[in-house]
mmCIF file of C-alpha atoms and ligand atoms in Angstrom:
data_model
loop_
_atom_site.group_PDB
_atom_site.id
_atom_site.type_symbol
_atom_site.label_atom_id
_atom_site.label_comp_id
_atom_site.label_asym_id
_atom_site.label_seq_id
_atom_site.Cartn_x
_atom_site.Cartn_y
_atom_site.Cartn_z
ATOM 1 C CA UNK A 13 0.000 0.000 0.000
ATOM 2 C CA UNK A 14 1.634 3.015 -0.997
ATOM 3 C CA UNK A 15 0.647 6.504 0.990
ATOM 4 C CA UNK A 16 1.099 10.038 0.061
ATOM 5 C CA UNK A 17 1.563 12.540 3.149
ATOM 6 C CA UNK A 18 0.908 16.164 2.098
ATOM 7 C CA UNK A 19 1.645 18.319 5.114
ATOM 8 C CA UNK A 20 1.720 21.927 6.076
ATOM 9 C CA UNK A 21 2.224 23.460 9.339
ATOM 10 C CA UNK A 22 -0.635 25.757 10.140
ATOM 11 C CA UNK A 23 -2.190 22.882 11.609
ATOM 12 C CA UNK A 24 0.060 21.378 14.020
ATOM 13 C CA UNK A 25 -0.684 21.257 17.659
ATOM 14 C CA UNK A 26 0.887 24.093 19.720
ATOM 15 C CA UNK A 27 0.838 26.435 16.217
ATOM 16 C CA UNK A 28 -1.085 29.295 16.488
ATOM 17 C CA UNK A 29 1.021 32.469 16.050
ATOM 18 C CA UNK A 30 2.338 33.765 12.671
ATOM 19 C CA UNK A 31 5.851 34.064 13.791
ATOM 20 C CA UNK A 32 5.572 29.987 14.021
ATOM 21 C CA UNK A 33 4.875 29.713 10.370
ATOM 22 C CA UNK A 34 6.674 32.386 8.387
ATOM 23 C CA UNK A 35 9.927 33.361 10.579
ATOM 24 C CA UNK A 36 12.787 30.809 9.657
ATOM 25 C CA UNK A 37 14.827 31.077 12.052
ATOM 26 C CA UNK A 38 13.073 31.999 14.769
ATOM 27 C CA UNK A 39 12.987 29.544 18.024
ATOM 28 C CA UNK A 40 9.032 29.535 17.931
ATOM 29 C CA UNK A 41 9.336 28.740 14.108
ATOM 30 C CA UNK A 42 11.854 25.832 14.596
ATOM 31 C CA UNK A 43 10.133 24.500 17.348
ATOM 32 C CA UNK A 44 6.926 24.201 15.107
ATOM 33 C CA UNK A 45 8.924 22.092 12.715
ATOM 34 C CA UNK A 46 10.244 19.827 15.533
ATOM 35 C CA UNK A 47 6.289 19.918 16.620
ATOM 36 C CA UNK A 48 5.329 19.046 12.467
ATOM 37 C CA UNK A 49 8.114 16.877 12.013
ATOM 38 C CA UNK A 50 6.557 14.645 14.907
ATOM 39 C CA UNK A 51 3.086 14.389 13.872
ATOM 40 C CA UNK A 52 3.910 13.144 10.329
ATOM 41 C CA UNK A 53 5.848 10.627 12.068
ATOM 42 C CA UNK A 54 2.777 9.263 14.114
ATOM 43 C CA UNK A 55 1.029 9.095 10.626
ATOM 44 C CA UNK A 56 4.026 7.050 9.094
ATOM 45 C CA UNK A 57 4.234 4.877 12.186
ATOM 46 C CA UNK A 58 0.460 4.349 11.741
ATOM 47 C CA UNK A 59 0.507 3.777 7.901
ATOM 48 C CA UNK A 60 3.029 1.109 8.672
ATOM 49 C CA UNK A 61 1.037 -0.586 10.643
ATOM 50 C CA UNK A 62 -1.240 -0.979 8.544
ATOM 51 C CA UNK A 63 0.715 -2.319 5.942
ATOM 52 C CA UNK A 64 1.684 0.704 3.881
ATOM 53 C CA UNK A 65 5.183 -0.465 2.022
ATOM 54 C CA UNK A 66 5.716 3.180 0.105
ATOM 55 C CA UNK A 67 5.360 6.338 1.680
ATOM 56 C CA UNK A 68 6.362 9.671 0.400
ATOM 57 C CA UNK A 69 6.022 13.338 2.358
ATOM 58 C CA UNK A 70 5.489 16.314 0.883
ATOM 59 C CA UNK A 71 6.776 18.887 2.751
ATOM 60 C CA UNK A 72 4.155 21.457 1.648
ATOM 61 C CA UNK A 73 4.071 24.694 3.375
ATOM 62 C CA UNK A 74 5.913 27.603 1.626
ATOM 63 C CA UNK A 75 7.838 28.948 4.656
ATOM 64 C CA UNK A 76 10.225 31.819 2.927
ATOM 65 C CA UNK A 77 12.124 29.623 0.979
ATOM 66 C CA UNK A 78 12.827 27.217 4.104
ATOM 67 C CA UNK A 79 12.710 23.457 4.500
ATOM 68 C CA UNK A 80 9.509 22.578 7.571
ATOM 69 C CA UNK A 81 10.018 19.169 8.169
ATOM 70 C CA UNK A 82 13.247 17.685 9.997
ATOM 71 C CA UNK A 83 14.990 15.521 7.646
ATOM 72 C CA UNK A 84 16.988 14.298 10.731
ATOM 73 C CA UNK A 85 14.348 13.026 12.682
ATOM 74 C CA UNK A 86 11.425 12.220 10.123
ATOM 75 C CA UNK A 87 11.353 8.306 10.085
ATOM 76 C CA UNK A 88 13.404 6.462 8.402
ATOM 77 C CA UNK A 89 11.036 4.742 6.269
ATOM 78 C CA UNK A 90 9.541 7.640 4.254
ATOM 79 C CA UNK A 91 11.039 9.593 1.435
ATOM 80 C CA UNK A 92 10.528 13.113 1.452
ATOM 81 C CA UNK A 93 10.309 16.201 -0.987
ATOM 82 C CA UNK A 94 11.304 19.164 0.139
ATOM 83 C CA UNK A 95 12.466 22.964 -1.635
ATOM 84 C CA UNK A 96 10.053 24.735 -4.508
ATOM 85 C CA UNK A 97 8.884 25.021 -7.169
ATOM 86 C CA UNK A 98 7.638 21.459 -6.983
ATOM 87 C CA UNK A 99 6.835 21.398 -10.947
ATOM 88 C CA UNK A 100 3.386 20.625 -10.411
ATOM 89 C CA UNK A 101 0.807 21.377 -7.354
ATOM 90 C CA UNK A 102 0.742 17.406 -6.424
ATOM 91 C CA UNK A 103 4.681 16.532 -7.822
ATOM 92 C CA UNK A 104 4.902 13.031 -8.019
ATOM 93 C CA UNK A 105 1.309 12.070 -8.055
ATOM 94 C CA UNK A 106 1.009 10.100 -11.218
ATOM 95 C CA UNK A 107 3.165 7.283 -9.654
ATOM 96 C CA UNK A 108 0.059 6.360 -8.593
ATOM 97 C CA UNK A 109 -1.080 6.164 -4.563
ATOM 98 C CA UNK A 110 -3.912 4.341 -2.243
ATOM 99 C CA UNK A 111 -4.091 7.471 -0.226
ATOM 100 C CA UNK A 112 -3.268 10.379 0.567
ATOM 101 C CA UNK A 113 -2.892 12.012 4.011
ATOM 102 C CA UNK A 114 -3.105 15.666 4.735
ATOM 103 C CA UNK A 115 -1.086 16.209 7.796
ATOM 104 C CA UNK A 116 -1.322 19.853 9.556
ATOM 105 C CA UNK A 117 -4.155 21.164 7.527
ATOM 106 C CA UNK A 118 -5.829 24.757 8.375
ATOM 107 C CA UNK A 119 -9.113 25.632 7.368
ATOM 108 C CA UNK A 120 -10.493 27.992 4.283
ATOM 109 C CA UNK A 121 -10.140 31.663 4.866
ATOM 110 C CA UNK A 122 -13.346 33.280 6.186
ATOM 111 C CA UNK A 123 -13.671 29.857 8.447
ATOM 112 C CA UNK A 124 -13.553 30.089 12.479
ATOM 113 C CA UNK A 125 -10.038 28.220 12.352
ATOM 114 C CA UNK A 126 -6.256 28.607 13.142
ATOM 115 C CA UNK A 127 -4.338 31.107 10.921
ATOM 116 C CA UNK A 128 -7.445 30.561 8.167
ATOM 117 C CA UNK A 129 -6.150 31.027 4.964
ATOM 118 C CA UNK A 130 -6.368 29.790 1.593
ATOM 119 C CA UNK A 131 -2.838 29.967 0.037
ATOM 120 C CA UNK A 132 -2.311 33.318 0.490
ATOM 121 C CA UNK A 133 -3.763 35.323 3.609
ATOM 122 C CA UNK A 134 -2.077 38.809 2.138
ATOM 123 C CA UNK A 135 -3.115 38.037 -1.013
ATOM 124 C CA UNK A 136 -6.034 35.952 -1.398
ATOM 125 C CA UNK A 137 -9.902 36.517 -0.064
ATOM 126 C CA UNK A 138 -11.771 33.236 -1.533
ATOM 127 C CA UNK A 139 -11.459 31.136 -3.758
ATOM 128 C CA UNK A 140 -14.062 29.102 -5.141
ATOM 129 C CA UNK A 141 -14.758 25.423 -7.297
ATOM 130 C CA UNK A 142 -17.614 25.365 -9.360
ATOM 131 C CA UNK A 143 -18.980 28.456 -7.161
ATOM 132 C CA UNK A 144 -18.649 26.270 -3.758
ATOM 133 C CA UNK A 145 -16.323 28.467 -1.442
ATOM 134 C CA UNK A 146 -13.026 26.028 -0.817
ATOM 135 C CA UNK A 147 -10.393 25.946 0.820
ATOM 136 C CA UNK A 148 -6.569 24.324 0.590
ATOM 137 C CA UNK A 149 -8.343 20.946 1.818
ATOM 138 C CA UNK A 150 -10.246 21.474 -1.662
ATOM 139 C CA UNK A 151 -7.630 21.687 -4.153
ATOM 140 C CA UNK A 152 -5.198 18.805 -3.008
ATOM 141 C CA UNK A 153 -8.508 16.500 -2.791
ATOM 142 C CA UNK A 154 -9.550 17.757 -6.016
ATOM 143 C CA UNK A 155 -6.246 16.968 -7.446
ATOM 144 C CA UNK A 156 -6.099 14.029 -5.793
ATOM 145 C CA UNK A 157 -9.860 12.648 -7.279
ATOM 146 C CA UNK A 158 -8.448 13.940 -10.876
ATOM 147 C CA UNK A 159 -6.147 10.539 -10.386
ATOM 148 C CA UNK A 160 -8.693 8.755 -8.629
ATOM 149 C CA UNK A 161 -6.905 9.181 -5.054
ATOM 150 C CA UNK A 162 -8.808 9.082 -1.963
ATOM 151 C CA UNK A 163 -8.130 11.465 0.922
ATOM 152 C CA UNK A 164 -7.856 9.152 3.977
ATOM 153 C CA UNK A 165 -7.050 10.992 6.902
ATOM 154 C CA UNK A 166 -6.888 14.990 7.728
ATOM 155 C CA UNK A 167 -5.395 16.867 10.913
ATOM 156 C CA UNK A 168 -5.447 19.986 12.256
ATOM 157 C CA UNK A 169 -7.984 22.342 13.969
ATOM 158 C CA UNK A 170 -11.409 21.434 14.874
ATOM 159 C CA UNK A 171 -12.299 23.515 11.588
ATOM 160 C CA UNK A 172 -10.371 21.656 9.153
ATOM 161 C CA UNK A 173 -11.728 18.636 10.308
ATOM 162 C CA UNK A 174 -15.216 19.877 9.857
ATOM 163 C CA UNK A 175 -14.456 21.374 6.848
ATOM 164 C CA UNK A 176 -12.938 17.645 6.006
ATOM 165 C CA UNK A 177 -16.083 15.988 6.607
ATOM 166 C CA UNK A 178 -18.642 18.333 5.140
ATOM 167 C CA UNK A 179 -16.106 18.031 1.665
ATOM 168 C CA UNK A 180 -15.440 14.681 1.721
ATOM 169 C CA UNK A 181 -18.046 12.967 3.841
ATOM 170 C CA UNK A 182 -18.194 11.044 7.210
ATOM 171 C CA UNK A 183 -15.907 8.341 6.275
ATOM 172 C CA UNK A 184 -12.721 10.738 6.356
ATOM 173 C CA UNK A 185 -10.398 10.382 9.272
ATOM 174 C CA UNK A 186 -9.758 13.722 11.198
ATOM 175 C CA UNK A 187 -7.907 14.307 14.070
ATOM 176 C CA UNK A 188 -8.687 17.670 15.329
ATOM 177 C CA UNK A 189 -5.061 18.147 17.644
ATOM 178 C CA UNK A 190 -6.528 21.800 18.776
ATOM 179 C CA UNK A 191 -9.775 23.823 19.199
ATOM 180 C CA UNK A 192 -9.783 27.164 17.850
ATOM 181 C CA UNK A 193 -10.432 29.924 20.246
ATOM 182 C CA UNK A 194 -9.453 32.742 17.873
ATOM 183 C CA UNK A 195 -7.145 33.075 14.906
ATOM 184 C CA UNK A 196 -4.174 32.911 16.392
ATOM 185 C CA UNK A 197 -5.256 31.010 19.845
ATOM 186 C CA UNK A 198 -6.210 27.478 20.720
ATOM 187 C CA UNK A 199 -6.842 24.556 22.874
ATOM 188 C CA UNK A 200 -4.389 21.880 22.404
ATOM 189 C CA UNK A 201 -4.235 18.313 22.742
ATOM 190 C CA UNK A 202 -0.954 17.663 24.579
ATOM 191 C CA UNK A 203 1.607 17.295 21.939
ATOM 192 C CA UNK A 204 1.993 13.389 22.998
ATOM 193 C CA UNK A 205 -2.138 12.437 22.801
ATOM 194 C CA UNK A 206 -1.972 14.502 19.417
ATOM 195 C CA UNK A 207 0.645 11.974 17.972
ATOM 196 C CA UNK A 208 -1.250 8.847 19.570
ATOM 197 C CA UNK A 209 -4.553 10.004 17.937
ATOM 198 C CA UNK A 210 -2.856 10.694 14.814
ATOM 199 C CA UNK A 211 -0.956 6.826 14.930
ATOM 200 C CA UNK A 212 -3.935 5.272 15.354
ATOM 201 C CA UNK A 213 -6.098 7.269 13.072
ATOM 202 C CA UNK A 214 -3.575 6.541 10.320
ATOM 203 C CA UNK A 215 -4.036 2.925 10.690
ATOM 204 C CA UNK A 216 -7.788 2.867 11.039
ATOM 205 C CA UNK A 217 -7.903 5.358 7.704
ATOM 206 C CA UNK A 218 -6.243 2.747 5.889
ATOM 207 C CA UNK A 219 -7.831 -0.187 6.813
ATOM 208 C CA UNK A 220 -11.234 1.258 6.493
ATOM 209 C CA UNK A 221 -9.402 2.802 2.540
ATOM 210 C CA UNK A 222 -12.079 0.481 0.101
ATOM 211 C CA UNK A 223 -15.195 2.917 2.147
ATOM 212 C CA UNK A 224 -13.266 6.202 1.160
ATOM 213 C CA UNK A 225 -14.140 8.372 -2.017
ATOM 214 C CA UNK A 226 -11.824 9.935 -3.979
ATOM 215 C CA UNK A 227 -13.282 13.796 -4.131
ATOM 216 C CA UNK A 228 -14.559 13.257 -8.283
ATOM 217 C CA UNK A 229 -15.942 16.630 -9.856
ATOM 218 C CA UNK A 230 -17.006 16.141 -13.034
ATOM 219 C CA UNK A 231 -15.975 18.685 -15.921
ATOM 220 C CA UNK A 232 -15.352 21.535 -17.088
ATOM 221 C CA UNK A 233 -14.464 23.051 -13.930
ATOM 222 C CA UNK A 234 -14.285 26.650 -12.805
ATOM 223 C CA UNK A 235 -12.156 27.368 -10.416
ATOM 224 C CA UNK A 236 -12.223 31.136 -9.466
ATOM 225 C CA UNK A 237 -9.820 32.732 -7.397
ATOM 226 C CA UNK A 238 -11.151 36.447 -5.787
ATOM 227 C CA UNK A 239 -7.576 38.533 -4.946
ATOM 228 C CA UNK A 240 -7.207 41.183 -2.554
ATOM 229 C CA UNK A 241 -5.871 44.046 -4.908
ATOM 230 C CA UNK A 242 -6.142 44.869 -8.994
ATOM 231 C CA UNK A 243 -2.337 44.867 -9.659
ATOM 232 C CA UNK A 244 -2.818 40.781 -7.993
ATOM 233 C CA UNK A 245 -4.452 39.655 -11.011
ATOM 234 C CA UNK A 246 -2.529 41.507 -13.642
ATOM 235 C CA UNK A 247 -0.559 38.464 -14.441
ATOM 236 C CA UNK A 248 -2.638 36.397 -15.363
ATOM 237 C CA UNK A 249 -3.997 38.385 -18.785
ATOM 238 C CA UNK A 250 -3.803 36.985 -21.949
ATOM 239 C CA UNK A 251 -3.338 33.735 -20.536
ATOM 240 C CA UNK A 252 -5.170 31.058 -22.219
ATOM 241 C CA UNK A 253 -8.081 29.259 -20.128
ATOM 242 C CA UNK A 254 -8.049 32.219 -17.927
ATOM 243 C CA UNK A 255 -10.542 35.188 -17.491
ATOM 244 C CA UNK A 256 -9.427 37.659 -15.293
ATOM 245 C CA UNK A 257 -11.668 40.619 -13.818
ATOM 246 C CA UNK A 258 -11.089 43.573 -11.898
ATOM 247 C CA UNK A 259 -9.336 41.034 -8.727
ATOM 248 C CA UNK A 260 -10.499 37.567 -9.569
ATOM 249 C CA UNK A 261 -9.325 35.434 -11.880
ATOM 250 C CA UNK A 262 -11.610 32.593 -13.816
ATOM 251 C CA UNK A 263 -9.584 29.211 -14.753
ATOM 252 C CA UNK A 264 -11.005 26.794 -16.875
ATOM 253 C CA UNK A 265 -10.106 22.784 -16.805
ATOM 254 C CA UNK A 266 -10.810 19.890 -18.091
ATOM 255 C CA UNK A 267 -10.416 18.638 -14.489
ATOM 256 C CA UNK A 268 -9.499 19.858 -11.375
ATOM 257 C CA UNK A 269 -5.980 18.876 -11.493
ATOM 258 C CA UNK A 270 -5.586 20.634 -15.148
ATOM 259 C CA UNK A 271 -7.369 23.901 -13.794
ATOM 260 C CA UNK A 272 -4.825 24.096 -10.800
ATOM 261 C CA UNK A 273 -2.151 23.740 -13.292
ATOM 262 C CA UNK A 274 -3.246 25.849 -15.552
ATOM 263 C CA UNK A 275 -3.511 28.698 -12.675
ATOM 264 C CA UNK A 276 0.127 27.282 -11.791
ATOM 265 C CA UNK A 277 1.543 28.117 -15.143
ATOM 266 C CA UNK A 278 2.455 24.971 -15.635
ATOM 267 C CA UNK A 279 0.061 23.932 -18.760
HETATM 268 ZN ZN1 ZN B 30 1.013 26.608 5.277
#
């Protein structure tokens, strides 16, 4: 069984604050990777147990031009990809995977969740699939369905999850490691519970795999992306597949993996 682990970092237990997610360098930032490094570890350790022979992470959150995840200490039996661009949204992908895992989540902007965002917070307000609001969750499951890919198991705040489970139904495995209390505050799960949740969760995701869904939208899709500014969406003109308006951009694909890339650049 071969498992995919897309992670980012807004999600991890004991991350709340912005200097934890975009200050390399800083203590509170490194800590957060030592805090990522060990959650994706729990989900390997899990995936193994349940059988999982190929695992590859995806170290996915675009920190400054730093690495998140510990290459030291990330487990020995999972290779990793790390540095940008990644060539496409999902690199590696077509190798073809059971599942995929979406370690550290955080919830669509505009949701009640920690550091809520989708891909950009100083740059993007919504963005949108077929004209359903969605958020990061969205476009990796989306991608994900394109290939027929399941999303087994999500973590991070109580609103990701829920966000998880209205988006990909009640099957999903979430492990919600903190409760929002405001953007940048939250109840945590002590770091230790989080990772024993998140083992076992892993396992019972795959061996329940044959009840999950991968997300399929049919085509063409639409996926709209409303920017903060005018100058934001200047880029994009002239670009075929693309509409742009006065701050939102229209992409059209085929599927939901070809829109992405198409928004990308990379079609
Ligand atoms: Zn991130």
């Amino acid at each position: 069984m071969r498992v995919y682990i897309f992670t980012d970092l807004e999600g991890v237990g004991g991350v709340v604050l912005p200097r934890q997610v975009l200050q390399p360098g800083d203590a509170m930032y490194e800590e957060a990777r030592l805090y990522l490094t060990r959650e994706v570890n729990a989900a390997i350790e899990g995936a193994l147990e349940a059988g999982a022979n190929k695992i590859l992470v995806l170290d996915g959150h675009g920190a400054n031009n730093a690495y998140n995840l510990l290459l030291d200490e990330l487990h020995e039996e999972a290779e990793v990809i790390v540095g940008s661009p990644w060539g496409r949204y999902v690199p590696c992908i077509e190798e073809g995977w059971d599942a995929i895992f979406c370690i550290g989540f955080h919830a669509m902007a505009g949701a009640e969740g920690v550091l809520e965002h989708t891909m950009s917070s100083s740059s993007w307000v919504n963005a949108y699939l077929n004209g359903k609001r969605i958020g990061e969750l969205a476009f990796v499951a989306g991608y994900a369905g394109t290939y027929d890919i399941p999303i087994a198991l999500v973590t991070g705040d109580d609103a990701v999850c829920k966000e998880a489970k209205q988006l990909l139904g009640d099957e999903v495995e979430t492990v919600a490691v903190k409760k929002a209390l405001s953007r940048t505050s939250a109840r945590c799960l002590n770091p230790k519970k989080a990772c024993e949740l998140i083992k076992n969760s892993a396992k019972k995701a795959l061996q329940n795999l044959s009840k999950m869904k991968p997300l399929k939208i049919p085509g063409p899709v639409v996926l709209r992306v409303e920017y903060l500014r005018t100058d934001m969406v200047q880029g994009y003109k002239g670009r075929e597949g693309i509409t742009v308006g006065e701050r939102a951009i229209e992409v059209i694909g085929t599927t939901v993996a070809e829109a992405i890339e198409r928004w990308l650049g990379n079609l």
